[in-house]
Coordinates of N, CA and C in Angstrom, one line a residue:
M1 N -4.5 -15.2 -5.2 CA -3.8 -15.2 -4.0 C -4.1 -13.5 -3.6
Q2 N -4.2 -13.3 -2.3 CA -4.2 -12.1 -1.7 C -3.1 -11.5 -1.5
L3 N -2.8 -10.2 -1.7 CA -1.5 -9.5 -1.4 C -0.9 -9.9 -0.1
Y4 N -1.8 -10.0 1.0 CA -1.3 -10.4 2.2 C -0.6 -11.7 2.3
D5 N -1.1 -12.7 1.4 CA -0.3 -14.0 1.3 C 0.9 -13.9 0.5
A6 N 1.0 -13.0 -0.3 CA 2.3 -12.9 -1.3 C 3.3 -12.3 -0.7
A7 N 3.1 -11.1 0.1 CA 4.2 -10.4 0.7 C 4.7 -10.9 2.0
T8 N 6.0 -10.6 2.3 CA 6.6 -11.0 3.5 C 6.2 -10.1 4.6
I9 N 6.3 -8.9 4.3 CA 6.0 -7.7 5.2 C 5.1 -6.7 4.6
I10 N 4.0 -6.4 5.2 CA 3.3 -5.1 4.7 C 3.1 -4.3 6.0
R11 N 3.4 -3.1 5.9 CA 3.1 -2.0 6.9 C 2.7 -0.8 6.4
S12 N 2.0 -0.1 7.1 CA 1.5 1.3 6.6 C 1.8 2.3 7.9
K13 N 2.0 3.6 7.5 CA 2.3 4.7 8.3 C 1.8 6.1 7.5
N14 N 1.6 7.0 8.4 CA 1.2 8.3 7.8 C 2.5 8.9 7.2
A15 N 2.2 9.7 6.1 CA 2.9 10.4 5.3 C 2.6 11.8 5.3
G16 N 2.5 12.4 6.5 CA 1.9 13.6 6.7 C 0.5 13.4 7.1
P17 N -0.2 14.3 7.5 CA -1.6 14.3 8.1 C -2.6 13.9 7.0
F18 N -2.2 14.1 5.7 CA -3.0 13.7 4.6 C -2.9 12.7 3.7
A19 N -1.8 11.8 4.0 CA -1.4 10.9 3.1 C -1.1 9.6 4.0
V20 N -1.1 8.5 3.4 CA -0.6 7.2 4.1 C 0.3 6.4 3.0
T21 N 1.4 5.9 3.7 CA 2.3 5.3 2.8 C 2.3 3.6 3.1
V22 N 2.3 2.8 2.2 CA 2.4 1.3 2.4 C 3.7 0.8 2.0
D23 N 4.4 0.3 2.9 CA 5.6 -0.5 2.5 C 5.3 -1.9 2.2
L24 N 5.8 -2.5 1.1 CA 5.8 -3.9 0.7 C 6.9 -4.6 0.5
F25 N 7.3 -5.6 1.1 CA 8.4 -6.5 1.0 C 8.0 -8.0 0.4
F26 N 8.8 -8.5 -0.5 CA 8.4 -9.8 -1.1 C 9.7 -10.6 -1.1
D27 N 9.6 -12.0 -1.2 CA 10.6 -12.8 -1.3 C 10.9 -12.8 -2.9
A28 N 12.2 -13.4 -3.3 CA 12.5 -13.4 -4.7 C 11.4 -14.2 -5.5
E29 N 10.8 -15.2 -4.7 CA 9.8 -15.9 -5.7 C 8.7 -15.3 -6.0
T30 N 8.1 -14.4 -5.2 CA 6.7 -13.7 -5.4 C 6.9 -12.4 -5.7
Y31 N 8.1 -11.7 -5.9 CA 8.3 -10.4 -6.2 C 8.0 -10.2 -7.7
P32 N 8.4 -11.1 -8.7 CA 8.0 -11.0 -10.2 C 6.6 -10.9 -10.3
L33 N 5.7 -11.7 -9.5 CA 4.4 -11.8 -9.7 C 3.8 -10.4 -9.1
A34 N 4.3 -9.8 -8.2 CA 3.8 -8.6 -7.6 C 4.1 -7.5 -8.6
R35 N 5.3 -7.6 -9.1 CA 5.8 -6.5 -10.0 C 5.0 -6.3 -11.2
S36 N 4.5 -7.5 -11.6 CA 3.7 -7.5 -12.9 C 2.2 -7.5 -12.6
S37 N 1.8 -7.4 -11.5 CA 0.3 -7.4 -11.2 C -0.3 -6.1 -11.5
T38 N -1.7 -6.3 -11.8 CA -2.3 -4.9 -12.0 C -2.8 -4.2 -10.7
L39 N -2.7 -5.0 -9.6 CA -3.1 -4.5 -8.3 C -2.1 -3.3 -8.0
L40 N -1.1 -3.7 -8.1 CA 0.0 -2.6 -7.7 C 0.4 -1.6 -8.8
T41 N -0.7 -1.0 -9.2 CA -0.5 0.0 -10.1 C -1.4 1.0 -9.6
P42 N -1.2 2.4 -10.1 CA -2.2 3.4 -9.6 C -3.6 3.1 -9.7
A43 N -4.0 2.6 -10.8 CA -5.3 2.2 -11.0 C -5.9 1.0 -10.1
G44 N -5.0 0.2 -9.8 CA -5.2 -1.1 -8.9 C -5.3 -0.5 -7.5
V45 N -4.5 0.4 -7.0 CA -4.5 0.8 -5.7 C -5.7 1.5 -5.5
A46 N -6.1 2.5 -6.5 CA -7.3 3.3 -6.4 C -8.6 2.3 -6.2
A47 N -8.6 1.3 -7.0 CA -9.7 0.3 -6.8 C -9.8 -0.4 -5.6
A48 N -8.6 -0.7 -5.0 CA -8.7 -1.3 -3.7 C -9.0 -0.5 -2.5
Y49 N -8.7 0.9 -2.6 CA -9.0 1.8 -1.6 C -10.3 2.5 -1.9
G50 N -11.0 2.2 -3.1 CA -12.2 3.1 -3.3 C -12.0 4.5 -3.6
V51 N -10.9 4.9 -3.9 CA -10.5 6.3 -4.3 C -10.3 6.7 -5.9
T52 N -10.1 7.9 -6.3 CA -9.9 8.1 -7.7 C -8.4 7.9 -7.9
E53 N -8.1 7.6 -9.1 CA -6.6 7.3 -9.5 C -5.7 8.5 -9.2
D54 N -6.2 9.7 -9.2 CA -5.5 10.9 -9.0 C -5.2 11.2 -7.4
Q55 N -5.9 10.3 -6.5 CA -5.5 10.2 -5.2 C -4.5 9.3 -4.8
V56 N -4.2 8.5 -5.9 CA -2.8 7.7 -5.6 C -1.6 8.4 -5.9
K57 N -0.8 8.8 -4.9 CA 0.4 9.6 -5.1 C 1.5 8.9 -5.9
G58 N 1.5 7.5 -5.8 CA 2.5 6.9 -6.5 C 2.7 5.4 -6.1
V59 N 3.4 4.7 -7.0 CA 3.7 3.4 -6.7 C 5.2 3.3 -7.2
W60 N 6.0 3.0 -6.1 CA 7.4 2.9 -6.5 C 8.0 1.5 -6.2
W61 N 9.0 1.1 -7.0 CA 9.5 -0.3 -6.9 C 11.1 -0.2 -6.8
D62 N 11.6 -1.2 -5.9 CA 13.0 -1.2 -5.7 C 13.3 -2.7 -5.9
D63 N 13.9 -3.0 -7.1 CA 14.3 -4.3 -7.5 C 15.3 -4.9 -6.7
R64 N 16.2 -4.1 -6.2 CA 17.4 -4.6 -5.4 C 16.9 -5.3 -4.2
I65 N 16.0 -4.9 -3.5 CA 15.5 -5.5 -2.2 C 14.1 -6.1 -2.3
H66 N 13.5 -6.1 -3.7 CA 12.3 -6.6 -3.7 C 11.2 -6.2 -2.8
A67 N 11.0 -4.8 -3.1 CA 10.1 -4.0 -2.4 C 9.4 -3.0 -3.1
A68 N 8.2 -2.4 -2.6 CA 7.5 -1.5 -3.3 C 6.9 -0.6 -2.2
K69 N 6.7 0.7 -2.7 CA 6.1 1.6 -1.7 C 4.8 2.2 -2.5
V70 N 3.8 2.4 -1.8 CA 2.5 2.9 -2.3 C 2.1 4.1 -1.3
S71 N 1.6 5.2 -2.1 CA 1.3 6.4 -1.2 C -0.2 6.8 -1.7
V72 N -1.0 7.0 -0.9 CA -2.4 7.2 -1.2 C -2.8 8.4 -0.2
V73 N -3.7 9.3 -0.8 CA -4.2 10.4 -0.1 C -5.1 9.8 0.8
R74 N -5.1 10.2 2.2 CA -6.0 9.7 3.2 C -7.3 10.2 2.9
W75 N -8.5 9.4 3.3 CA -9.8 9.8 3.2 C -10.2 10.7 4.3
S76 N -9.5 10.7 5.4 CA -9.6 11.6 6.5 C -8.4 11.9 7.0
S77 N -8.3 13.1 7.6 CA -6.9 13.6 8.0 C -6.6 12.9 9.3
S78 N -5.3 12.5 9.6 CA -5.0 12.0 10.8 C -5.2 13.0 12.1
T79 N -5.3 14.2 11.8 CA -5.8 15.2 12.9 C -7.1 15.4 13.0
D80 N -8.0 14.5 12.4 CA -9.5 14.6 12.6 C -9.7 14.0 14.0
P81 N -10.4 14.6 14.7 CA -10.7 14.2 16.1 C -11.5 12.9 16.1
F82 N -12.1 12.4 14.9 CA -12.8 11.2 14.8 C -12.2 10.2 14.0
C83 N -10.8 10.4 13.8 CA -10.0 9.6 12.9 C -9.9 8.2 13.8
A84 N -10.0 7.2 13.1 CA -9.9 5.9 13.8 C -8.6 5.4 13.8
D85 N -7.7 5.9 13.0 CA -6.3 5.2 12.9 C -5.3 6.5 12.8
L86 N -5.1 7.0 13.9 CA -4.2 8.2 14.1 C -3.0 8.1 13.3
F87 N -2.2 6.8 13.4 CA -1.0 6.8 12.8 C -0.9 6.1 11.6
G88 N -2.0 5.7 11.1 CA -2.2 4.9 9.6 C -1.7 3.7 9.6
A89 N -1.5 3.0 11.0 CA -0.7 1.8 11.1 C -1.7 0.6 10.5
H90 N -3.0 0.8 10.3 CA -3.9 -0.3 9.9 C -4.6 0.0 8.6
L91 N -4.0 1.0 7.8 CA -4.6 1.5 6.7 C -4.1 0.7 5.5
H92 N -3.1 -0.3 5.7 CA -2.7 -1.1 4.6 C -3.8 -2.3 4.3
T93 N -4.7 -2.4 5.3 CA -5.8 -3.5 5.2 C -6.4 -3.8 3.9
P94 N -7.1 -2.6 3.2 CA -7.8 -2.7 2.0 C -6.9 -3.4 1.0
L95 N -5.6 -2.8 0.9 CA -4.7 -3.2 -0.2 C -4.3 -4.8 0.0
A96 N -4.0 -4.9 1.4 CA -3.5 -6.3 1.7 C -4.5 -7.4 1.3
Q97 N -5.8 -7.0 1.5 CA -6.9 -8.0 1.3 C -7.4 -8.1 -0.2
A98 N -6.8 -7.4 -0.9 CA -7.0 -7.3 -2.4 C -6.4 -8.5 -3.2
E99 N -7.0 -9.0 -4.2 CA -6.3 -10.1 -5.0 C -5.2 -9.5 -5.8
L100 N -3.9 -10.3 -5.8 CA -2.9 -10.0 -6.5 C -3.1 -10.7 -8.0
V101 N -3.6 -9.8 -8.9 CA -3.7 -10.2 -10.3 C -2.9 -9.5 -11.2

């Protein structure tokens, strides 16, 4: 199952010019699967984005609202004139398309 199919909401945004944050929300049924997956760990996120693990700033969970937040260093600054996604709104795609295992 892809993360895109498991989450109810996935959205990304800039966390400053050099980082992107992905917000993930799950329903009560899929949250335990996501919480225990290896995808939503620093190593799993690094693999999904093709970056090194030290470029993953963190994966945070909130059990009360069945949500997670992932922050990754951007591979190109949002201020780069050739940046294809100025607001980071589509930078969740590599993570969303990864398999939730």
